[in-house]
Short mmCIF file of C-alpha atoms and ligand atoms in Angstrom, two decimals:
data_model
loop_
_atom_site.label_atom_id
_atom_site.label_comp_id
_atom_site.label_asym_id
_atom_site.label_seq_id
_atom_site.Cartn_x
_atom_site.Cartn_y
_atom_site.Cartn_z
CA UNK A 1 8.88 -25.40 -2.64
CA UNK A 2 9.45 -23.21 -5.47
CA UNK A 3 11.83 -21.44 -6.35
CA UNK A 4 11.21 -17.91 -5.64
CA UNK A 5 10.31 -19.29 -2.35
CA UNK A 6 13.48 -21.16 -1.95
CA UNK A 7 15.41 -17.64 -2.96
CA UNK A 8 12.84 -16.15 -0.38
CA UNK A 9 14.41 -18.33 2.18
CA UNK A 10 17.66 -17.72 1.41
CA UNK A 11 17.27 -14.08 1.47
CA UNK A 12 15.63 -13.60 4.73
CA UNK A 13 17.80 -16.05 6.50
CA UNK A 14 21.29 -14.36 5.20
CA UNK A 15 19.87 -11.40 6.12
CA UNK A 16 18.78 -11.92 9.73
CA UNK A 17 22.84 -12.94 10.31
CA UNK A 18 23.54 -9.55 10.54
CA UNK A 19 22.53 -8.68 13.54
CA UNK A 20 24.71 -7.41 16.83
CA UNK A 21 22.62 -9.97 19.18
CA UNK A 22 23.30 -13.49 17.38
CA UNK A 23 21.27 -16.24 18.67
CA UNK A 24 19.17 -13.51 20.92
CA UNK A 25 17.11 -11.86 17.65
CA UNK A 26 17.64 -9.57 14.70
CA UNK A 27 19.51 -6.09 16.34
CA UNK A 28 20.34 -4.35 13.45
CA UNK A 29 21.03 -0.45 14.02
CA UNK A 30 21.16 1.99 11.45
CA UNK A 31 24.46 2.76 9.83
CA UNK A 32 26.04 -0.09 11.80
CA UNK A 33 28.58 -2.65 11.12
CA UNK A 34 25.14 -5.12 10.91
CA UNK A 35 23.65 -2.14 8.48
CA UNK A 36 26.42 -2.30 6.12
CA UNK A 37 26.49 -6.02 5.73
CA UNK A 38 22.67 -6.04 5.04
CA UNK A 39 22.90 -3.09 2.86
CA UNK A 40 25.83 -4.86 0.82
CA UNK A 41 24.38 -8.19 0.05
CA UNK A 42 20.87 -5.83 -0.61
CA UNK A 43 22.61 -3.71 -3.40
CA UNK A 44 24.52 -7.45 -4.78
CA UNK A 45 21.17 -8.63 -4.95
CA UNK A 46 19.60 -5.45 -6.81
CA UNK A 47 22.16 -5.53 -9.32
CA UNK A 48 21.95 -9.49 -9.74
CA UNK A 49 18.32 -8.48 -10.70
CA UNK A 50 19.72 -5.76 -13.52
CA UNK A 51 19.03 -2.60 -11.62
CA UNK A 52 21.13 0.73 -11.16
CA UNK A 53 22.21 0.87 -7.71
CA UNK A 54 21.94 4.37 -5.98
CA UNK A 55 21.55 5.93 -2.33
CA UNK A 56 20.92 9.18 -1.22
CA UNK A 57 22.02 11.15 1.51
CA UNK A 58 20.17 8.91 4.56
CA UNK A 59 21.88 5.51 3.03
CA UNK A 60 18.31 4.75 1.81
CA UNK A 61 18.89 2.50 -1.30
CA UNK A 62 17.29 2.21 -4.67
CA UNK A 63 17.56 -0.23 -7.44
CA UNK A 64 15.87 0.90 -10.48
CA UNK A 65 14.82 -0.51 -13.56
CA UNK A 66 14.58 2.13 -16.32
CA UNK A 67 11.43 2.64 -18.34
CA UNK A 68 10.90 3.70 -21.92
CA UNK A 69 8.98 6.81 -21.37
CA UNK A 70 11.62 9.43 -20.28
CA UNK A 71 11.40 11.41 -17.04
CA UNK A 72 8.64 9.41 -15.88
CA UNK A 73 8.10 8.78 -12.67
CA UNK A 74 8.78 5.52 -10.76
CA UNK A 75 7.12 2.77 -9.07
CA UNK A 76 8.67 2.13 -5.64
CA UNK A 77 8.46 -1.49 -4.11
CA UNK A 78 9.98 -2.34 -0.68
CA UNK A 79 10.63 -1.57 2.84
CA UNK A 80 13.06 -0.43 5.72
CA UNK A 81 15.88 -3.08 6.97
CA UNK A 82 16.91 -1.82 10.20
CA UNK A 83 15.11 -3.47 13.25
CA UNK A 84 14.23 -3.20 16.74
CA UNK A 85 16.87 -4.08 19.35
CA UNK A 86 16.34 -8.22 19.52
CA UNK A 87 13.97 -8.39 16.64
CA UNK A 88 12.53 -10.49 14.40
CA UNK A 89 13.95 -11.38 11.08
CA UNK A 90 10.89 -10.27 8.68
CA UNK A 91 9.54 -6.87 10.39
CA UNK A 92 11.09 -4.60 7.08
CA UNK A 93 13.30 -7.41 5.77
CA UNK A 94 10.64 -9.40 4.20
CA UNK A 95 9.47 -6.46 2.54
CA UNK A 96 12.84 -5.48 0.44
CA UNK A 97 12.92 -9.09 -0.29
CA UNK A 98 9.11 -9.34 -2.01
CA UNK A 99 10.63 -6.24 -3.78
CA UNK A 100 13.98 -7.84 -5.07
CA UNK A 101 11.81 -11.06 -6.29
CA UNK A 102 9.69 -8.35 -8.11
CA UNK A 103 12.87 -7.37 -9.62
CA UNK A 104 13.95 -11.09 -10.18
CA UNK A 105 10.52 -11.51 -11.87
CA UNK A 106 10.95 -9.05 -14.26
CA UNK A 107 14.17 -9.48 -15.45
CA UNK A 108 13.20 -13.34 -15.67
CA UNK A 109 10.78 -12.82 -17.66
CA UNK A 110 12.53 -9.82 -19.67
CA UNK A 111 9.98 -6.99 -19.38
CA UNK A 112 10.00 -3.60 -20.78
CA UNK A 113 8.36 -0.97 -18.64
CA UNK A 114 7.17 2.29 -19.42
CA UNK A 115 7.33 3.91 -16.30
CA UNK A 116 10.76 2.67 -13.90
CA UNK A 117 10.50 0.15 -11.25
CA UNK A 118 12.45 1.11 -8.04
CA UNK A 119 12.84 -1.58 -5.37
CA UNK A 120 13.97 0.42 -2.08
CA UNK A 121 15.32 -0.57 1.35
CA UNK A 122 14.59 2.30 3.65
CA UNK A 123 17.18 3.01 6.86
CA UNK A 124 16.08 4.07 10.44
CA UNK A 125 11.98 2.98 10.05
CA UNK A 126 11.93 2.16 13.73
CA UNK A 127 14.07 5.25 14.97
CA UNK A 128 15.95 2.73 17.41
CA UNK A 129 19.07 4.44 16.92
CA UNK A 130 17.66 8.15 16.23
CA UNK A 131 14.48 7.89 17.77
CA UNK A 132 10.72 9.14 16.62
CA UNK A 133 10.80 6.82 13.51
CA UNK A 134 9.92 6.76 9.76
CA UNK A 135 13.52 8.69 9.05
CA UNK A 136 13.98 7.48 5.88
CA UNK A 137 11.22 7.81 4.34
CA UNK A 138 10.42 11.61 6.06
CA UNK A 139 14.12 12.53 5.03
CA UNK A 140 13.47 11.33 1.69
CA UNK A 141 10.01 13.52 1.48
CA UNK A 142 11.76 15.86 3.19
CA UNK A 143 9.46 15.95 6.39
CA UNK A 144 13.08 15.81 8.15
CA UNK A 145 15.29 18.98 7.21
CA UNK A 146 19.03 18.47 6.90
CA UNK A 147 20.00 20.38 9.91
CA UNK A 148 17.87 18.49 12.15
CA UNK A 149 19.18 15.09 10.66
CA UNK A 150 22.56 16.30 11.47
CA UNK A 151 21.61 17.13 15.34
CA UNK A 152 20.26 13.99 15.70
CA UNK A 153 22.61 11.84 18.00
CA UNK A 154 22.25 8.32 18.98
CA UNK A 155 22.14 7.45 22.85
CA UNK A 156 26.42 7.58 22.94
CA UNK A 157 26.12 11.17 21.60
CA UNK A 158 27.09 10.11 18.19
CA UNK A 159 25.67 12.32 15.18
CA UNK A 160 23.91 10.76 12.36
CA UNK A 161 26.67 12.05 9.61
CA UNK A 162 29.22 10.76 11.69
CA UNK A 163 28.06 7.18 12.05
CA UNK A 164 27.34 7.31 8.31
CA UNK A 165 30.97 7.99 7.71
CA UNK A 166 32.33 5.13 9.97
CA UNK A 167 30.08 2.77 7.77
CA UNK A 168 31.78 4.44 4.57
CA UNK A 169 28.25 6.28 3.52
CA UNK A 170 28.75 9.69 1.87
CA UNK A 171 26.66 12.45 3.63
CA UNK A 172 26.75 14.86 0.49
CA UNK A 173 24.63 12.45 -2.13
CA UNK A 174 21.39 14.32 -2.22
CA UNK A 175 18.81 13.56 0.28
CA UNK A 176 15.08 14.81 -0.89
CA UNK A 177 13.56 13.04 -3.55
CA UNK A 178 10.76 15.22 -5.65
CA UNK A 179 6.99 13.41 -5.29
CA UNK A 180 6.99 14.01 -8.90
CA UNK A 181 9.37 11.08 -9.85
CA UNK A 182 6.96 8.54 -7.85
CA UNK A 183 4.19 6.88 -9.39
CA UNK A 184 3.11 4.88 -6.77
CA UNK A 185 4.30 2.98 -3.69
CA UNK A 186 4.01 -0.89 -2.99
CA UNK A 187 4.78 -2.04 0.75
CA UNK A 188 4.80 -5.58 1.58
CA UNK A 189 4.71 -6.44 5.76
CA UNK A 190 4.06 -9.12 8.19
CA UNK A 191 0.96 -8.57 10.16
CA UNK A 192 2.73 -8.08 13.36
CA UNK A 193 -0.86 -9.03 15.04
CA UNK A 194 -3.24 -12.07 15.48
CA UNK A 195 -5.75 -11.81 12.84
CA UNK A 196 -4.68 -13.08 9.17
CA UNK A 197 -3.69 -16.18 11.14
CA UNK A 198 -6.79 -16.66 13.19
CA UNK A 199 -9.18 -16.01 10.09
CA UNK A 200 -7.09 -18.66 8.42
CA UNK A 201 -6.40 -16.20 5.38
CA UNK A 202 -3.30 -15.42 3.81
CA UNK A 203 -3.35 -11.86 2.38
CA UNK A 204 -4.34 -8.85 4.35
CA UNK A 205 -5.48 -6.16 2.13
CA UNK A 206 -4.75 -2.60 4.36
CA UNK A 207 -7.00 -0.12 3.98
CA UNK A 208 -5.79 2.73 7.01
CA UNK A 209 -2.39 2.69 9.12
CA UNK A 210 -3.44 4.01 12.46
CA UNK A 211 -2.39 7.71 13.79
CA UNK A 212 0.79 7.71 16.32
CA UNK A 213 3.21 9.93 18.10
CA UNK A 214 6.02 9.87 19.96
CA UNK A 215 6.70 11.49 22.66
CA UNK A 216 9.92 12.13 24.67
CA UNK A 217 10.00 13.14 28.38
CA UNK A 218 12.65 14.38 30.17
CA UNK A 219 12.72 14.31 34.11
CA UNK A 220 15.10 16.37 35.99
CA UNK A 221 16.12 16.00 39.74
CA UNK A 222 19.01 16.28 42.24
CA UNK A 223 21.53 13.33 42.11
CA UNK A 224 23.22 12.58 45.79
CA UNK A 225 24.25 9.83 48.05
CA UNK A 226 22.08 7.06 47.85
CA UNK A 227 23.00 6.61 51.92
CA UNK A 228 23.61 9.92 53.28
CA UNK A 229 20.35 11.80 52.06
CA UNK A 230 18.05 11.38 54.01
CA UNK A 231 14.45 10.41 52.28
CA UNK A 232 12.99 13.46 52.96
CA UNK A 233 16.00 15.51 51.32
CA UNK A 234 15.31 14.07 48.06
CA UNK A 235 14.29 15.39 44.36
CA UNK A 236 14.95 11.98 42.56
CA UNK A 237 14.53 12.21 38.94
CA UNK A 238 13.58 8.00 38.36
CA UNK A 239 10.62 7.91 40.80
CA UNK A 240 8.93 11.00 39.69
CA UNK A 241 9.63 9.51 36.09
CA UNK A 242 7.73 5.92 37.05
CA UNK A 243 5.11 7.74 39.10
CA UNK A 244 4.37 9.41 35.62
CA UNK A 245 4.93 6.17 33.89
CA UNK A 246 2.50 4.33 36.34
CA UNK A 247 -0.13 6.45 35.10
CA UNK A 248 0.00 6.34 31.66
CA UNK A 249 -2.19 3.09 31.00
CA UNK A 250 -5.24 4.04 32.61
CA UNK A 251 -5.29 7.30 29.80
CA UNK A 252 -5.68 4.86 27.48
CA UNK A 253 -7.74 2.47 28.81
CA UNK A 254 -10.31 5.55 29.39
CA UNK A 255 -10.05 6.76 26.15
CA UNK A 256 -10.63 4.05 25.03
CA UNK A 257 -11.69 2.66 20.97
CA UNK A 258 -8.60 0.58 20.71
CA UNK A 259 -6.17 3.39 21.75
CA UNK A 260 -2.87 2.05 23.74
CA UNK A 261 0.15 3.50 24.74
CA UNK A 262 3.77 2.43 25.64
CA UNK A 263 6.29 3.23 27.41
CA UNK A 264 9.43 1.02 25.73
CA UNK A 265 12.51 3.18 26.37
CA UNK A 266 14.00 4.74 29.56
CA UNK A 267 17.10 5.97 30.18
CA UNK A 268 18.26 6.85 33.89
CA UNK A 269 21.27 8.96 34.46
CA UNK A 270 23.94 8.65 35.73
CA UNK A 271 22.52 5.34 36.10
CA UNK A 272 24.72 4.39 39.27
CA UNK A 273 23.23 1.64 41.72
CA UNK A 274 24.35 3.90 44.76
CA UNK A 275 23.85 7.14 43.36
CA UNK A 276 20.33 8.77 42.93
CA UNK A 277 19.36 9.83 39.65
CA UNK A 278 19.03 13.28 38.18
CA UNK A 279 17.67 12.51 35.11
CA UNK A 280 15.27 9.81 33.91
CA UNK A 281 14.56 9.78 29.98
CA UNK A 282 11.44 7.86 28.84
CA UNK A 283 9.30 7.28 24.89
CA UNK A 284 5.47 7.43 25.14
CA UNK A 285 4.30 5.90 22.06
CA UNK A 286 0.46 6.76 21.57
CA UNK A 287 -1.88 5.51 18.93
CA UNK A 288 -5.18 5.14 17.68
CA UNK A 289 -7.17 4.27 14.33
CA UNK A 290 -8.88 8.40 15.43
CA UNK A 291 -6.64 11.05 15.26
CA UNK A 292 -9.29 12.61 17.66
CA UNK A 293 -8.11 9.73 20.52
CA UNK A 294 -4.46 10.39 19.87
CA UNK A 295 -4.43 14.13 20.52
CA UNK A 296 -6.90 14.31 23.57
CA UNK A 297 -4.51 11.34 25.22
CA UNK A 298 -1.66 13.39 24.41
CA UNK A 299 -3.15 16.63 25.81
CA UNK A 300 -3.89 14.36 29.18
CA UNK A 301 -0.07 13.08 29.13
CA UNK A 302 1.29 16.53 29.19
CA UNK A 303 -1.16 17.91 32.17
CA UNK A 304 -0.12 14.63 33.57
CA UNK A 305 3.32 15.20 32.85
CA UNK A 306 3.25 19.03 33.84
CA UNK A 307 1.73 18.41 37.34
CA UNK A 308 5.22 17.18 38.20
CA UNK A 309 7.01 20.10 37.88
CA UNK A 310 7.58 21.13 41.02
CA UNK A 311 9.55 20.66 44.17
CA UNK A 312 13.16 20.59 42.27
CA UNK A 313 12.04 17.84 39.60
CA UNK A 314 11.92 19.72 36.30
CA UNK A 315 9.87 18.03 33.02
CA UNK A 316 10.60 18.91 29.35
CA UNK A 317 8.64 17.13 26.36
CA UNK A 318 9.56 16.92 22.93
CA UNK A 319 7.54 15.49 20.65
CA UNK A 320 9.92 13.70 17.48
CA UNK A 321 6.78 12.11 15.80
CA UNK A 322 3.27 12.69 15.00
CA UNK A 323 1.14 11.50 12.07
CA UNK A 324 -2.22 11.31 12.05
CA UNK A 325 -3.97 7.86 10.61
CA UNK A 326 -3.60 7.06 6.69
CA UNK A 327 -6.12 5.99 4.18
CA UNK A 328 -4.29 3.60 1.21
CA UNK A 329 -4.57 4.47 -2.22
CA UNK A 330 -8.58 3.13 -3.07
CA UNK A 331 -7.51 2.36 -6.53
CA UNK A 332 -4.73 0.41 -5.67
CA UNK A 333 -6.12 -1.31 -3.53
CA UNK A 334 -9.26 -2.53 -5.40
CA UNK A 335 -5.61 -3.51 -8.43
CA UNK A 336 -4.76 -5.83 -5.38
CA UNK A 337 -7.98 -7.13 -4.46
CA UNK A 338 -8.68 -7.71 -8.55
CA UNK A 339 -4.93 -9.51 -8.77
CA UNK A 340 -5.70 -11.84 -5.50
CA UNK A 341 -8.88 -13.05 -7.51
CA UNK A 342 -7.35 -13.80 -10.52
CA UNK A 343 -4.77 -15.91 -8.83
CA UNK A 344 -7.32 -17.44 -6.69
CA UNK A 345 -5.41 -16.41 -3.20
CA UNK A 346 -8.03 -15.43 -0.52
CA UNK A 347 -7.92 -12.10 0.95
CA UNK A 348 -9.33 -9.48 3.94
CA UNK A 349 -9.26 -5.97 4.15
CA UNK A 350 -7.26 -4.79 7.30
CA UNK A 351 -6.54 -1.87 9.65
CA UNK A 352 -2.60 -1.63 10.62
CA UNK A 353 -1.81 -0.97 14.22
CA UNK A 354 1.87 -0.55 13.58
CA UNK A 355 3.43 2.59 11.39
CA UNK A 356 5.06 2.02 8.68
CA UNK A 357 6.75 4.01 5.63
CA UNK A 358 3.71 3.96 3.26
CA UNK A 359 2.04 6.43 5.85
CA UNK A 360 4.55 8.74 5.37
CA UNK A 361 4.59 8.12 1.01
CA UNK A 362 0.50 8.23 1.25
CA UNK A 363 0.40 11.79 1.04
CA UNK A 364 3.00 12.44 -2.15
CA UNK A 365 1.90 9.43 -3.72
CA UNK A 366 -0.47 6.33 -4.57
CA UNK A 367 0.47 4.15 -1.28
CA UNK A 368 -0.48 0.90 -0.64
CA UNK A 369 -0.14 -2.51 1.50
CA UNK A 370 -0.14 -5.58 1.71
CA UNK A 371 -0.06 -7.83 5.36
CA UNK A 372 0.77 -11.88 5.35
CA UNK A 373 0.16 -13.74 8.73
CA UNK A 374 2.78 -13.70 11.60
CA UNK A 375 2.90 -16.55 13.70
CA UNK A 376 1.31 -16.25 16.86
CA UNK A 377 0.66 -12.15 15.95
CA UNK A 378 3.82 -12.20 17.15
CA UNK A 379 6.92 -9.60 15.89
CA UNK A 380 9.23 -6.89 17.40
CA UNK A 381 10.89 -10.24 18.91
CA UNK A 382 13.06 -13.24 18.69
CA UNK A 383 10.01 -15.22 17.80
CA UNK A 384 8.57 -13.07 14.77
CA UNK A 385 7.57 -16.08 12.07
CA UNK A 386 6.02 -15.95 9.10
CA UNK A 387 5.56 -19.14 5.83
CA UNK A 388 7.75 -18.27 3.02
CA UNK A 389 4.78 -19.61 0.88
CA UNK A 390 2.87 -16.56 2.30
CA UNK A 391 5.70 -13.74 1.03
CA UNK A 392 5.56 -15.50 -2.31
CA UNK A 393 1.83 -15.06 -2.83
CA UNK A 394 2.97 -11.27 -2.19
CA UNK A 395 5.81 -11.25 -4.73
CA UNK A 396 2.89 -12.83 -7.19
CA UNK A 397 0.55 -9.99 -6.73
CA UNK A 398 2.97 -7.66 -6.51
CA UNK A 399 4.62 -8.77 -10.04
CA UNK A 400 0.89 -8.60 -11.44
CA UNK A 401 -0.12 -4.98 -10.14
CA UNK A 402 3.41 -4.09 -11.15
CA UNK A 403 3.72 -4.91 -14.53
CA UNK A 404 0.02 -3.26 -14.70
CA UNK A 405 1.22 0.28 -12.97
CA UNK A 406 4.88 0.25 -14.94
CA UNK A 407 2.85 -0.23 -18.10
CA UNK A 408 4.89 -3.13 -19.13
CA UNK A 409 4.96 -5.11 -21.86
CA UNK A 410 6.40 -9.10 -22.15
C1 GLV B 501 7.03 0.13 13.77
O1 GLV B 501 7.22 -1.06 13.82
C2 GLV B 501 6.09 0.74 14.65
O2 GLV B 501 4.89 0.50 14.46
O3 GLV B 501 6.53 1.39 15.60
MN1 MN B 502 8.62 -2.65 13.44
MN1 MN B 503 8.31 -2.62 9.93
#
């Protein structure tokens, strides 16, 4: 083993300590107690690599390396580090990390760029704590304006400012970053799927990132005694909810051309084993590679959704995400596929089925991707794997496109 893989290591497994669920996955919430230890030893490690520590008014973090050419704008590197609740320890991790060895690279090897180098560690990419997703990244574009960052509450009611404060983050730093100051955008990811390990190959060269949305349904009812009303007396808010819920496969399945849809999150209230619920609170995550498949299933969720409001159930839906399916930058991409021959690493080009922040930097900027194998295809779990030798390959062609798009010399 080498030793950026050896600092690889070391990197992913300090980082998948913090979590809230030890032994049971990686649950790290933005701007928790788990958030401010990773986002501590992430800014020790950016300025161990030489860079300027900053972060704006999210808590996303940059570490930039200034370039020679003045006001020019910046090549961004890296990923988001909050998780899923019981996740794996590479899904956004691993990504910062191929940045920071970036970093380590050129500071190693004492290069002078033109144009800055930026590795960044985005908050909130999942929306586990906010919801919809991406909120780094569409704060930072500013796709998310401040007022509606500051109604956003977690599921305890808490606002976003406020839980930035009780991790000691300061709310005023400025929060929109101009598209000007961004040359390009480099995102490294685990596969999250079957297919880089199946084909035996170790680089995944992403060419689109599939449309999604998220939905949020509300179901409203009556609560009473879960012995004294009779069953024909009641407007129960949980069994309208999974009659809805029920339904929601078959959309997809007839719509068919690879689109699926989830439900991953409800919420019943008041959530009392005797009492009957009033309100149920459920996600429907839809997505497609055709934005055409994702809006007709949507339409057919809402009629579906719609038909049950009646009878004293009430239905509201909001809908805190949509983005429709993103192309990668074509001439980055052919820079990656020219740097994997050089240093004789196979590649494929590959689809993404999961979002990710470079959808949401593809349309300000040059974005582009790279996938390594997960073992088993699997992620958003415990179990999420992937070879340390595989993230290094990354950090190689990474290093190589970067020191092409920074314009640096050794
Ligand atoms: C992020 O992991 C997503 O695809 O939802
Ligand atoms: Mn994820
Ligand atoms: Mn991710």
């Amino acid at each position: 083993m080498n030793n950026v893989q050896e600092r690889i290591e070391k990197h992913i497994n300090t980082l998948s300590q913090f979590t809230a669920t030890p032994g049971k996955g990686t649950t790290r919430l933005t701007y928790s107690k788990e958030d401010l230890q990773a986002r501590n030893y992430i800014k020790e490690q950016m300025k161990a690599c030489g860079l300027q520590v900053q972060e704006d008014g999210f808590g996303n973090i940059f570490g930039k390396l200034e370039g020679t050419l003045k006001d020019a704008p910046s090549v961004l590197i890296g990923s988001h580090f909050d998780s899923v609740p019981n996740g794996g320890a590479y899904d956004g991790p691993a990504g910062v990390v191929v940045a920071l060895e970036v970093a380590h690279l050129f500071k190693e090897n004492q290069l002078t760029p033109k144009y800055p180098l930026e590795v960044i560690a985005l908050v909130e990419e999942e929306g586990t704590r906010y919801g919809g997703g991406l909120m780094g990244s569409r704060g930072m574009m500013g796709l998310l304006n401040e007022e509606d960052f500051k109604n956003l509450k977690d599921k305890d009611g808490i606002p976003t400012e406020e839980a930035m404060k009780q991790i000691g983050l300061n709310t005023t730093l400025p929060k929109q970053r101009d598209p000007k100051t961004i040359k390009a955008f480099l995102e490294m990811h685990i596969e999250q799927g079957p297919i880089l390990e199946e084909k035996n190959i170790p680089i995944g060269v992403v060419e689109a990132i599939v449309g999604l949305t998220q939905l949020d349904i509300t179901v409203s009812g009556q609560a009473g005694h879960a012995g004294t009303t009779p069953m024909d007396r009641r407007t129960d808010a949980l069994v309208a909810a999974a009659n809805i819920i029920g339904q929601l496969p078959q959309l997809a399945i007839n719509e068919g051309a690879g689109t699926v849809i989830t439900t991953g999150r409800l919420n019943v209230f008041p959530n009392g084993a005797n009492v009957i619920p009033d309100k149920a609170v459920f996600t429907v995550d839809i997505r497609s590679g055709k934005e055409e498949n994702v809006l007709n299933v949507v339409e057919k969720v809402r009629s579906l959704v719609m038909s049950y409001n009646k009878d004293g159930i009430g239905v509201t839906i909001e809908q805190p995400l949509y983005i429709e399916p993103k192309a990668m930058n074509q001439e980055i991409i052919t820079l990656l596929k020219n740097t994997c021959d050089a240093l004789e690493i196979p590649y494929c080009s590959i689809n993404s089925g999961a979002g990710h922040d470079a959808m949401v930097f593809s349309d300000y900027t040059a974005a582009a991707m790279l996938f390594i194998p997960s073992k088993n295809g699997l992620s958003h779990c415990p179990e999420e794997w992937s070879d340390s030798a595989h993230i290094a390959n990354t950090v190689n062609i990474f290093y190589e496109a970067a020191k092409k798009l920074t314009e640096s010399n050794e």
